[in-house]
Amino acid sequence: MKELAKMLIDAHLSISSVESFTVGHFASRIGMNPGISKVYRGSIVSYQTMIKHKVVGIDQDLIDKYGVVSSQIAKEMCLHGQKIFDSDICISFTGNAGPDAMEGKPVGLIYIGIAYLDHVSVFEYRLSGKREDIVEKALQLGIDNLKNEIKKNTSSACIE
């Protein structure tokens, strides 16, 4: 997380997060880095479905059609978060960390959305392990994906 924080600060990229099954772990960890207040805008923990709709602003019809454990909702979470926090980047985490199947979707199915300026990427993973293991793996995947997006976008900006 320290490397990600440094990359964000050095590139002057603001970031926010909208989290579900990770219950604020991303926010907690990024917030522990010295100097992060220069770029970290905040987080919403939208654990329950009604919060995704009422607070984050995701259309109930989309939730009803795809379920909250879906790429579509991960995309909407990061897009809405990016607008709410007026941030350059917003990462979202939604999925099923167990212990039981949810919406007919298996434990370990997770989605990570990243809104980076005007581009959105959504990553799907099928993870295994206990609830804590799934959360830890998801956080690391989110950090890795963010670092890759920043490297890709800042290196292309330097070439032009």
CSV table of N, CA and C in Angstrom, one decimal:
chain,number,residue,atom,x,y,z
A,1,MET,N,0.8,-1.2,0.0
A,1,MET,CA,0.0,0.0,0.0
A,1,MET,C,0.9,1.3,0.0
A,2,LYS,N,2.1,1.2,0.6
A,2,LYS,CA,2.9,2.3,0.6
A,2,LYS,C,3.3,2.8,-0.8
A,3,GLU,N,3.6,1.8,-1.6
A,3,GLU,CA,4.0,2.1,-3.0
A,3,GLU,C,2.9,2.8,-3.7
A,4,LEU,N,1.7,2.3,-3.6
A,4,LEU,CA,0.5,2.9,-4.2
A,4,LEU,C,0.3,4.3,-3.7
A,5,ALA,N,0.4,4.5,-2.4
A,5,ALA,CA,0.2,5.9,-1.8
A,5,ALA,C,1.2,6.8,-2.4
A,6,LYS,N,2.5,6.4,-2.5
A,6,LYS,CA,3.5,7.3,-3.1
A,6,LYS,C,3.2,7.6,-4.6
A,7,MET,N,2.8,6.6,-5.3
A,7,MET,CA,2.5,6.8,-6.7
A,7,MET,C,1.3,7.8,-6.9
A,8,LEU,N,0.3,7.7,-6.0
A,8,LEU,CA,-0.8,8.7,-6.1
A,8,LEU,C,-0.4,10.1,-5.7
A,9,ILE,N,0.4,10.2,-4.7
A,9,ILE,CA,0.9,11.5,-4.2
A,9,ILE,C,1.8,12.1,-5.3
A,10,ASP,N,2.8,11.3,-5.8
A,10,ASP,CA,3.7,11.8,-6.8
A,10,ASP,C,3.0,12.3,-8.1
A,11,ALA,N,1.9,11.6,-8.5
A,11,ALA,CA,1.2,11.9,-9.7
A,11,ALA,C,0.1,12.9,-9.5
A,12,HIS,N,-0.1,13.3,-8.2
A,12,HIS,CA,-1.2,14.2,-7.9
A,12,HIS,C,-2.6,13.7,-8.3
A,13,LEU,N,-2.8,12.4,-8.1
A,13,LEU,CA,-4.1,11.8,-8.4
A,13,LEU,C,-4.9,11.6,-7.2
A,14,SER,N,-6.1,12.2,-7.1
A,14,SER,CA,-6.9,12.0,-6.0
A,14,SER,C,-7.6,10.6,-6.1
A,15,ILE,N,-8.0,10.0,-4.9
A,15,ILE,CA,-8.6,8.7,-4.9
A,15,ILE,C,-9.6,8.6,-3.8
A,16,SER,N,-10.6,7.8,-4.1
A,16,SER,CA,-11.7,7.4,-3.2
A,16,SER,C,-12.0,6.0,-3.3
A,17,SER,N,-12.9,5.5,-2.5
A,17,SER,CA,-13.3,4.1,-2.6
A,17,SER,C,-14.7,3.9,-2.1
A,18,VAL,N,-15.4,2.9,-2.8
A,18,VAL,CA,-16.7,2.5,-2.4
A,18,VAL,C,-16.6,1.0,-2.2
A,19,GLU,N,-16.8,0.6,-0.9
A,19,GLU,CA,-16.5,-0.8,-0.5
A,19,GLU,C,-17.8,-1.5,0.0
A,20,SER,N,-17.8,-2.8,-0.3
A,20,SER,CA,-18.9,-3.6,0.2
A,20,SER,C,-18.3,-4.7,1.1
A,21,PHE,N,-18.0,-5.9,0.6
A,21,PHE,CA,-17.5,-7.0,1.4
A,21,PHE,C,-16.2,-6.7,2.1
A,22,THR,N,-15.4,-5.7,1.6
A,22,THR,CA,-14.1,-5.4,2.2
A,22,THR,C,-14.3,-4.5,3.4
A,23,VAL,N,-15.5,-4.1,3.7
A,23,VAL,CA,-16.0,-3.3,4.8
A,23,VAL,C,-15.0,-2.2,5.3
A,24,GLY,N,-14.5,-1.5,4.4
A,24,GLY,CA,-13.6,-0.3,4.8
A,24,GLY,C,-12.1,-0.7,5.0
A,25,HIS,N,-11.7,-1.9,4.7
A,25,HIS,CA,-10.3,-2.2,4.9
A,25,HIS,C,-9.4,-1.5,3.9
A,26,PHE,N,-9.8,-1.2,2.7
A,26,PHE,CA,-9.0,-0.4,1.8
A,26,PHE,C,-8.8,1.0,2.3
A,27,ALA,N,-9.9,1.6,2.7
A,27,ALA,CA,-9.9,2.9,3.3
A,27,ALA,C,-9.0,3.0,4.5
A,28,SER,N,-9.1,2.1,5.4
A,28,SER,CA,-8.3,2.0,6.6
A,28,SER,C,-6.8,2.0,6.3
A,29,ARG,N,-6.5,1.1,5.3
A,29,ARG,CA,-5.1,0.9,5.0
A,29,ARG,C,-4.4,2.1,4.2
A,30,ILE,N,-5.2,2.6,3.3
A,30,ILE,CA,-4.6,3.7,2.5
A,30,ILE,C,-4.5,4.9,3.5
A,31,GLY,N,-5.4,5.1,4.4
A,31,GLY,CA,-5.4,6.2,5.3
A,31,GLY,C,-4.3,6.2,6.3
A,32,MET,N,-3.6,5.1,6.4
A,32,MET,CA,-2.5,5.0,7.4
A,32,MET,C,-1.2,5.5,6.8
A,33,ASN,N,-1.1,5.9,5.6
A,33,ASN,CA,0.1,6.3,4.9
A,33,ASN,C,0.3,7.8,5.1
A,34,PRO,N,1.5,8.2,5.6
A,34,PRO,CA,1.9,9.6,5.8
A,34,PRO,C,1.7,10.4,4.5
A,35,GLY,N,1.1,11.5,4.5
A,35,GLY,CA,0.9,12.4,3.4
A,35,GLY,C,-0.3,12.1,2.5
A,36,ILE,N,-1.0,11.0,2.8
A,36,ILE,CA,-2.1,10.6,1.9
A,36,ILE,C,-3.2,11.6,1.9
A,37,SER,N,-3.3,12.4,2.9
A,37,SER,CA,-4.4,13.4,2.9
A,37,SER,C,-4.3,14.4,1.7
A,38,LYS,N,-3.2,14.4,1.1
A,38,LYS,CA,-3.0,15.3,-0.1
A,38,LYS,C,-3.9,14.7,-1.3
A,39,VAL,N,-4.2,13.4,-1.3
A,39,VAL,CA,-4.9,12.8,-2.4
A,39,VAL,C,-6.1,12.0,-2.0
A,40,TYR,N,-6.2,11.5,-0.8
A,40,TYR,CA,-7.3,10.6,-0.4
A,40,TYR,C,-8.5,11.4,0.0
A,41,ARG,N,-9.6,11.2,-0.7
A,41,ARG,CA,-10.8,11.9,-0.5
A,41,ARG,C,-11.8,11.3,0.5
A,42,GLY,N,-11.8,10.0,0.5
A,42,GLY,CA,-12.7,9.3,1.5
A,42,GLY,C,-13.3,8.0,0.9
A,43,SER,N,-14.2,7.4,1.7
A,43,SER,CA,-14.8,6.2,1.3
A,43,SER,C,-16.2,6.0,1.8
A,44,ILE,N,-17.0,5.2,1.1
A,44,ILE,CA,-18.3,4.8,1.5
A,44,ILE,C,-18.3,3.3,1.7
A,45,VAL,N,-18.7,2.8,2.8
A,45,VAL,CA,-18.9,1.4,3.0
A,45,VAL,C,-20.3,1.1,2.8
A,46,SER,N,-20.6,0.5,1.6
A,46,SER,CA,-22.0,0.2,1.2
A,46,SER,C,-22.3,-1.3,1.4
A,47,TYR,N,-22.2,-1.7,2.6
A,47,TYR,CA,-22.3,-3.2,2.8
A,47,TYR,C,-23.7,-3.7,2.4
A,48,GLN,N,-24.8,-3.1,2.8
A,48,GLN,CA,-26.1,-3.5,2.5
A,48,GLN,C,-26.6,-3.0,1.1
A,49,THR,N,-27.4,-3.8,0.5
A,49,THR,CA,-27.9,-3.4,-0.8
A,49,THR,C,-28.6,-2.0,-0.8
A,50,MET,N,-29.4,-1.8,0.2
A,50,MET,CA,-30.1,-0.5,0.2
A,50,MET,C,-29.2,0.7,0.3
A,51,ILE,N,-28.0,0.5,0.9
A,51,ILE,CA,-27.0,1.6,0.9
A,51,ILE,C,-26.5,1.9,-0.5
A,52,LYS,N,-26.2,0.8,-1.2
A,52,LYS,CA,-25.8,1.0,-2.6
A,52,LYS,C,-26.8,1.8,-3.4
A,53,HIS,N,-28.0,1.6,-3.1
A,53,HIS,CA,-29.1,2.4,-3.8
A,53,HIS,C,-29.3,3.8,-3.2
A,54,LYS,N,-29.5,3.8,-1.9
A,54,LYS,CA,-29.9,5.1,-1.3
A,54,LYS,C,-28.8,6.1,-1.1
A,55,VAL,N,-27.6,5.6,-0.8
A,55,VAL,CA,-26.5,6.5,-0.5
A,55,VAL,C,-25.6,6.6,-1.8
A,56,VAL,N,-25.2,5.5,-2.3
A,56,VAL,CA,-24.3,5.6,-3.5
A,56,VAL,C,-25.0,6.0,-4.8
A,57,GLY,N,-26.3,5.7,-4.8
A,57,GLY,CA,-27.1,6.2,-6.0
A,57,GLY,C,-27.3,5.2,-7.1
A,58,ILE,N,-27.0,4.0,-6.9
A,58,ILE,CA,-27.1,3.0,-8.0
A,58,ILE,C,-28.6,2.7,-8.2
A,59,ASP,N,-29.0,2.7,-9.5
A,59,ASP,CA,-30.3,2.4,-9.9
A,59,ASP,C,-30.8,1.1,-9.4
A,60,GLN,N,-32.0,1.1,-8.7
A,60,GLN,CA,-32.5,-0.2,-8.2
A,60,GLN,C,-32.8,-1.2,-9.3
A,61,ASP,N,-33.2,-0.7,-10.4
A,61,ASP,CA,-33.4,-1.7,-11.6
A,61,ASP,C,-32.2,-2.4,-11.9
A,62,LEU,N,-31.0,-1.8,-11.9
A,62,LEU,CA,-29.7,-2.5,-12.2
A,62,LEU,C,-29.5,-3.5,-11.1
A,63,ILE,N,-29.7,-3.1,-9.9
A,63,ILE,CA,-29.5,-4.1,-8.7
A,63,ILE,C,-30.4,-5.3,-8.9
A,64,ASP,N,-31.6,-5.0,-9.2
A,64,ASP,CA,-32.6,-6.1,-9.4
A,64,ASP,C,-32.2,-7.0,-10.6
A,65,LYS,N,-31.8,-6.4,-11.6
A,65,LYS,CA,-31.4,-7.2,-12.8
A,65,LYS,C,-30.2,-8.0,-12.7
A,66,TYR,N,-29.1,-7.4,-12.1
A,66,TYR,CA,-27.8,-8.1,-12.1
A,66,TYR,C,-27.4,-8.6,-10.7
A,67,GLY,N,-28.0,-8.1,-9.7
A,67,GLY,CA,-27.6,-8.4,-8.3
A,67,GLY,C,-26.3,-7.6,-8.0
A,68,VAL,N,-26.1,-7.5,-6.7
A,68,VAL,CA,-25.0,-6.6,-6.2
A,68,VAL,C,-23.6,-7.3,-6.4
A,69,VAL,N,-23.6,-8.6,-6.6
A,69,VAL,CA,-22.3,-9.3,-6.9
A,69,VAL,C,-22.3,-9.4,-8.4
A,70,SER,N,-21.8,-8.3,-9.1
A,70,SER,CA,-21.8,-8.3,-10.5
A,70,SER,C,-20.8,-7.2,-11.0
A,71,SER,N,-20.4,-7.4,-12.3
A,71,SER,CA,-19.5,-6.4,-12.9
A,71,SER,C,-20.2,-5.1,-13.1
A,72,GLN,N,-21.5,-5.2,-13.4
A,72,GLN,CA,-22.3,-4.0,-13.6
A,72,GLN,C,-22.4,-3.1,-12.4
A,73,ILE,N,-22.6,-3.7,-11.2
A,73,ILE,CA,-22.7,-3.0,-10.0
A,73,ILE,C,-21.3,-2.5,-9.5
A,74,ALA,N,-20.2,-3.3,-9.8
A,74,ALA,CA,-18.9,-2.8,-9.5
A,74,ALA,C,-18.6,-1.5,-10.3
A,75,LYS,N,-19.0,-1.5,-11.5
A,75,LYS,CA,-18.8,-0.4,-12.4
A,75,LYS,C,-19.5,0.8,-11.9
A,76,GLU,N,-20.8,0.7,-11.5
A,76,GLU,CA,-21.6,1.8,-11.0
A,76,GLU,C,-21.1,2.3,-9.7
A,77,MET,N,-20.6,1.4,-8.8
A,77,MET,CA,-20.1,1.8,-7.6
A,77,MET,C,-18.9,2.7,-7.7
A,78,CYS,N,-17.9,2.4,-8.6
A,78,CYS,CA,-16.8,3.2,-8.8
A,78,CYS,C,-17.1,4.5,-9.5
A,79,LEU,N,-18.0,4.5,-10.5
A,79,LEU,CA,-18.4,5.7,-11.2
A,79,LEU,C,-19.1,6.7,-10.2
A,80,HIS,N,-20.1,6.2,-9.5
A,80,HIS,CA,-20.8,7.0,-8.5
A,80,HIS,C,-19.9,7.6,-7.5
A,81,GLY,N,-18.9,6.7,-7.0
A,81,GLY,CA,-18.0,7.2,-6.0
A,81,GLY,C,-17.1,8.3,-6.5
A,82,GLN,N,-16.6,8.1,-7.7
A,82,GLN,CA,-15.8,9.1,-8.4
A,82,GLN,C,-16.5,10.5,-8.4
A,83,LYS,N,-17.8,10.4,-8.7
A,83,LYS,CA,-18.6,11.7,-8.7
A,83,LYS,C,-18.8,12.2,-7.3
A,84,ILE,N,-19.2,11.4,-6.4
A,84,ILE,CA,-19.5,11.8,-5.0
A,84,ILE,C,-18.3,12.5,-4.4
A,85,PHE,N,-17.1,11.9,-4.6
A,85,PHE,CA,-15.9,12.4,-4.0
A,85,PHE,C,-15.1,13.4,-4.9
A,86,ASP,N,-15.6,13.5,-6.1
A,86,ASP,CA,-14.9,14.4,-7.1
A,86,ASP,C,-13.4,14.0,-7.1
A,87,SER,N,-13.2,12.7,-7.3
A,87,SER,CA,-11.8,12.2,-7.3
A,87,SER,C,-11.4,11.7,-8.7
A,88,ASP,N,-10.1,11.7,-9.0
A,88,ASP,CA,-9.5,11.3,-10.3
A,88,ASP,C,-9.8,9.8,-10.4
A,89,ILE,N,-9.6,9.0,-9.3
A,89,ILE,CA,-9.7,7.6,-9.3
A,89,ILE,C,-10.7,7.2,-8.2
A,90,CYS,N,-11.5,6.1,-8.5
A,90,CYS,CA,-12.3,5.5,-7.4
A,90,CYS,C,-12.2,4.0,-7.6
A,91,ILE,N,-12.0,3.3,-6.6
A,91,ILE,CA,-12.0,1.8,-6.6
A,91,ILE,C,-13.2,1.3,-5.8
A,92,SER,N,-13.8,0.3,-6.4
A,92,SER,CA,-14.9,-0.4,-5.7
A,92,SER,C,-14.7,-1.8,-5.5
A,93,PHE,N,-15.2,-2.4,-4.5
A,93,PHE,CA,-15.1,-3.8,-4.2
A,93,PHE,C,-16.5,-4.3,-3.9
A,94,THR,N,-17.0,-5.3,-4.6
A,94,THR,CA,-18.2,-6.0,-4.4
A,94,THR,C,-18.0,-7.5,-4.6
A,95,GLY,N,-18.7,-8.3,-3.8
A,95,GLY,CA,-18.5,-9.7,-4.0
A,95,GLY,C,-19.1,-10.5,-2.9
A,96,ASN,N,-18.8,-11.8,-2.9
A,96,ASN,CA,-19.3,-12.7,-1.8
A,96,ASN,C,-18.1,-13.3,-1.1
A,97,ALA,N,-17.9,-12.9,0.1
A,97,ALA,CA,-16.8,-13.5,0.9
A,97,ALA,C,-17.3,-14.6,1.8
A,98,GLY,N,-18.5,-15.0,1.7
A,98,GLY,CA,-19.0,-16.1,2.4
A,98,GLY,C,-19.7,-15.7,3.7
A,99,PRO,N,-20.1,-16.7,4.4
A,99,PRO,CA,-19.8,-18.1,4.3
A,99,PRO,C,-20.8,-18.9,3.3
A,100,ASP,N,-21.9,-18.2,2.9
A,100,ASP,CA,-22.9,-18.9,2.0
A,100,ASP,C,-23.0,-18.2,0.7
A,101,ALA,N,-23.5,-19.0,-0.3
A,101,ALA,CA,-23.8,-18.4,-1.6
A,101,ALA,C,-24.8,-17.3,-1.4
A,102,MET,N,-24.6,-16.3,-2.3
A,102,MET,CA,-25.5,-15.1,-2.3
A,102,MET,C,-26.0,-14.8,-3.7
A,103,GLU,N,-27.3,-14.6,-3.9
A,103,GLU,CA,-27.8,-14.3,-5.2
A,103,GLU,C,-27.5,-15.5,-6.2
A,104,GLY,N,-27.4,-16.7,-5.6
A,104,GLY,CA,-27.0,-17.8,-6.4
A,104,GLY,C,-25.6,-17.8,-6.9
A,105,LYS,N,-24.8,-16.9,-6.4
A,105,LYS,CA,-23.4,-16.7,-6.8
A,105,LYS,C,-22.5,-17.3,-5.7
A,106,PRO,N,-21.4,-18.0,-6.1
A,106,PRO,CA,-20.6,-18.7,-5.2
A,106,PRO,C,-19.7,-17.8,-4.3
A,107,VAL,N,-19.4,-18.4,-3.1
A,107,VAL,CA,-18.4,-17.7,-2.2
A,107,VAL,C,-17.1,-17.6,-3.0
A,108,GLY,N,-16.5,-16.4,-2.9
A,108,GLY,CA,-15.2,-16.1,-3.5
A,108,GLY,C,-15.4,-15.4,-4.9
A,109,LEU,N,-16.6,-15.2,-5.4
A,109,LEU,CA,-16.8,-14.4,-6.6
A,109,LEU,C,-16.8,-13.0,-6.2
A,110,ILE,N,-15.8,-12.2,-6.8
A,110,ILE,CA,-15.7,-10.8,-6.4
A,110,ILE,C,-15.4,-10.0,-7.7
A,111,TYR,N,-15.7,-8.7,-7.5
A,111,TYR,CA,-15.5,-7.8,-8.6
A,111,TYR,C,-14.8,-6.5,-8.0
A,112,ILE,N,-13.9,-6.0,-8.8
A,112,ILE,CA,-13.2,-4.8,-8.4
A,112,ILE,C,-13.3,-3.8,-9.6
A,113,GLY,N,-13.9,-2.7,-9.3
A,113,GLY,CA,-14.1,-1.6,-10.3
A,113,GLY,C,-13.1,-0.5,-10.1
A,114,ILE,N,-12.5,0.0,-11.2
A,114,ILE,CA,-11.6,1.2,-11.1
A,114,ILE,C,-12.0,2.2,-12.1
A,115,ALA,N,-12.5,3.3,-11.6
A,115,ALA,CA,-12.8,4.5,-12.5
A,115,ALA,C,-11.5,5.4,-12.4
A,116,TYR,N,-10.9,5.5,-13.5
A,116,TYR,CA,-9.6,6.3,-13.6
A,116,TYR,C,-9.8,7.4,-14.7
A,117,LEU,N,-10.0,8.6,-14.2
A,117,LEU,CA,-10.4,9.7,-15.0
A,117,LEU,C,-11.6,9.4,-15.8
A,118,ASP,N,-11.6,9.2,-17.1
A,118,ASP,CA,-12.8,8.9,-17.9
A,118,ASP,C,-12.8,7.5,-18.4
A,119,HIS,N,-12.1,6.6,-17.8
A,119,HIS,CA,-12.0,5.2,-18.2
A,119,HIS,C,-12.4,4.3,-17.0
A,120,VAL,N,-13.1,3.2,-17.3
A,120,VAL,CA,-13.5,2.3,-16.2
A,120,VAL,C,-13.1,0.9,-16.6
A,121,SER,N,-12.5,0.2,-15.6
A,121,SER,CA,-12.1,-1.2,-15.8
A,121,SER,C,-12.8,-2.0,-14.6
A,122,VAL,N,-13.2,-3.2,-15.0
A,122,VAL,CA,-13.8,-4.0,-13.9
A,122,VAL,C,-13.1,-5.4,-14.0
A,123,PHE,N,-12.7,-5.9,-12.9
A,123,PHE,CA,-12.0,-7.1,-12.8
A,123,PHE,C,-12.8,-8.2,-12.1
A,124,GLU,N,-12.9,-9.4,-12.6
A,124,GLU,CA,-13.6,-10.4,-11.9
A,124,GLU,C,-12.6,-11.5,-11.4
A,125,TYR,N,-12.8,-11.9,-10.2
A,125,TYR,CA,-11.9,-13.0,-9.6
A,125,TYR,C,-12.8,-14.0,-8.9
A,126,ARG,N,-12.3,-15.2,-8.9
A,126,ARG,CA,-12.9,-16.3,-8.1
A,126,ARG,C,-11.8,-16.7,-7.1
A,127,LEU,N,-12.0,-16.3,-5.8
A,127,LEU,CA,-11.0,-16.5,-4.8
A,127,LEU,C,-11.5,-17.6,-3.9
A,128,SER,N,-10.5,-18.2,-3.2
A,128,SER,CA,-10.9,-19.2,-2.2
A,128,SER,C,-10.3,-18.9,-0.8
A,129,GLY,N,-10.8,-19.6,0.1
A,129,GLY,CA,-10.4,-19.4,1.5
A,129,GLY,C,-11.5,-18.9,2.4
A,130,LYS,N,-11.1,-18.6,3.6
A,130,LYS,CA,-12.0,-18.1,4.6
A,130,LYS,C,-12.3,-16.7,4.3
A,131,ARG,N,-13.3,-16.1,4.9
A,131,ARG,CA,-13.8,-14.7,4.6
A,131,ARG,C,-12.6,-13.8,4.7
A,132,GLU,N,-11.8,-13.9,5.7
A,132,GLU,CA,-10.6,-13.0,5.9
A,132,GLU,C,-9.6,-13.1,4.8
A,133,ASP,N,-9.4,-14.4,4.3
A,133,ASP,CA,-8.5,-14.6,3.2
A,133,ASP,C,-9.0,-14.0,1.9
A,134,ILE,N,-10.3,-14.1,1.7
A,134,ILE,CA,-10.9,-13.5,0.5
A,134,ILE,C,-10.7,-12.0,0.5
A,135,VAL,N,-11.0,-11.4,1.6
A,135,VAL,CA,-10.8,-9.9,1.8
A,135,VAL,C,-9.4,-9.5,1.5
A,136,GLU,N,-8.5,-10.2,2.1
A,136,GLU,CA,-7.0,-9.9,2.0
A,136,GLU,C,-6.6,-10.0,0.5
A,137,LYS,N,-7.0,-11.1,-0.1
A,137,LYS,CA,-6.6,-11.3,-1.5
A,137,LYS,C,-7.2,-10.2,-2.4
A,138,ALA,N,-8.5,-9.9,-2.1
A,138,ALA,CA,-9.1,-8.8,-2.9
A,138,ALA,C,-8.4,-7.5,-2.8
A,139,LEU,N,-8.1,-7.2,-1.5
A,139,LEU,CA,-7.3,-5.9,-1.3
A,139,LEU,C,-6.0,-5.9,-2.1
A,140,GLN,N,-5.3,-7.0,-2.1
A,140,GLN,CA,-4.0,-7.0,-2.8
A,140,GLN,C,-4.2,-6.9,-4.3
A,141,LEU,N,-5.3,-7.6,-4.8
A,141,LEU,CA,-5.6,-7.5,-6.2
A,141,LEU,C,-6.0,-6.0,-6.6
A,142,GLY,N,-6.7,-5.4,-5.7
A,142,GLY,CA,-7.1,-4.0,-6.0
A,142,GLY,C,-5.9,-3.1,-6.0
A,143,ILE,N,-5.0,-3.3,-5.1
A,143,ILE,CA,-3.8,-2.4,-5.0
A,143,ILE,C,-3.0,-2.7,-6.3
A,144,ASP,N,-2.8,-3.9,-6.6
A,144,ASP,CA,-2.0,-4.3,-7.8
A,144,ASP,C,-2.7,-3.7,-9.1
A,145,ASN,N,-4.0,-3.8,-9.2
A,145,ASN,CA,-4.7,-3.2,-10.4
A,145,ASN,C,-4.6,-1.7,-10.4
A,146,LEU,N,-4.7,-1.1,-9.3
A,146,LEU,CA,-4.5,0.4,-9.2
A,146,LEU,C,-3.1,0.8,-9.7
A,147,LYS,N,-2.1,0.1,-9.1
A,147,LYS,CA,-0.7,0.4,-9.5
A,147,LYS,C,-0.5,0.3,-11.0
A,148,ASN,N,-1.1,-0.8,-11.6
A,148,ASN,CA,-0.9,-1.0,-13.0
A,148,ASN,C,-1.6,0.0,-13.8
A,149,GLU,N,-2.8,0.5,-13.4
A,149,GLU,CA,-3.5,1.5,-14.1
A,149,GLU,C,-2.7,2.8,-14.0
A,150,ILE,N,-2.2,3.2,-12.9
A,150,ILE,CA,-1.4,4.4,-12.8
A,150,ILE,C,-0.2,4.3,-13.6
A,151,LYS,N,0.5,3.2,-13.6
A,151,LYS,CA,1.8,3.1,-14.4
A,151,LYS,C,1.4,3.2,-15.9
A,152,LYS,N,0.4,2.5,-16.3
A,152,LYS,CA,-0.1,2.6,-17.7
A,152,LYS,C,-0.4,4.0,-18.1
A,153,ASN,N,-1.2,4.7,-17.3
A,153,ASN,CA,-1.7,6.0,-17.7
A,153,ASN,C,-0.6,7.1,-17.5
A,154,THR,N,0.2,7.0,-16.5
A,154,THR,CA,1.3,8.0,-16.3
A,154,THR,C,2.4,7.8,-17.3
A,155,SER,N,2.7,6.6,-17.7
A,155,SER,CA,3.8,6.4,-18.7
A,155,SER,C,3.4,6.8,-20.0
A,156,SER,N,2.1,6.6,-20.4
A,156,SER,CA,1.6,7.0,-21.7
A,156,SER,C,1.5,8.5,-21.8
A,157,ALA,N,1.2,9.2,-20.6
A,157,ALA,CA,1.2,10.6,-20.6
A,157,ALA,C,2.5,11.3,-20.8
A,158,CYS,N,3.6,10.6,-20.3
A,158,CYS,CA,4.9,11.1,-20.5
A,158,CYS,C,5.4,11.0,-21.9
A,159,ILE,N,4.9,10.0,-22.7
A,159,ILE,CA,5.4,9.8,-24.1
A,159,ILE,C,4.8,10.8,-25.0
A,160,GLU,N,3.6,11.2,-24.7
A,160,GLU,CA,2.9,12.2,-25.7
A,160,GLU,C,3.5,13.6,-25.6
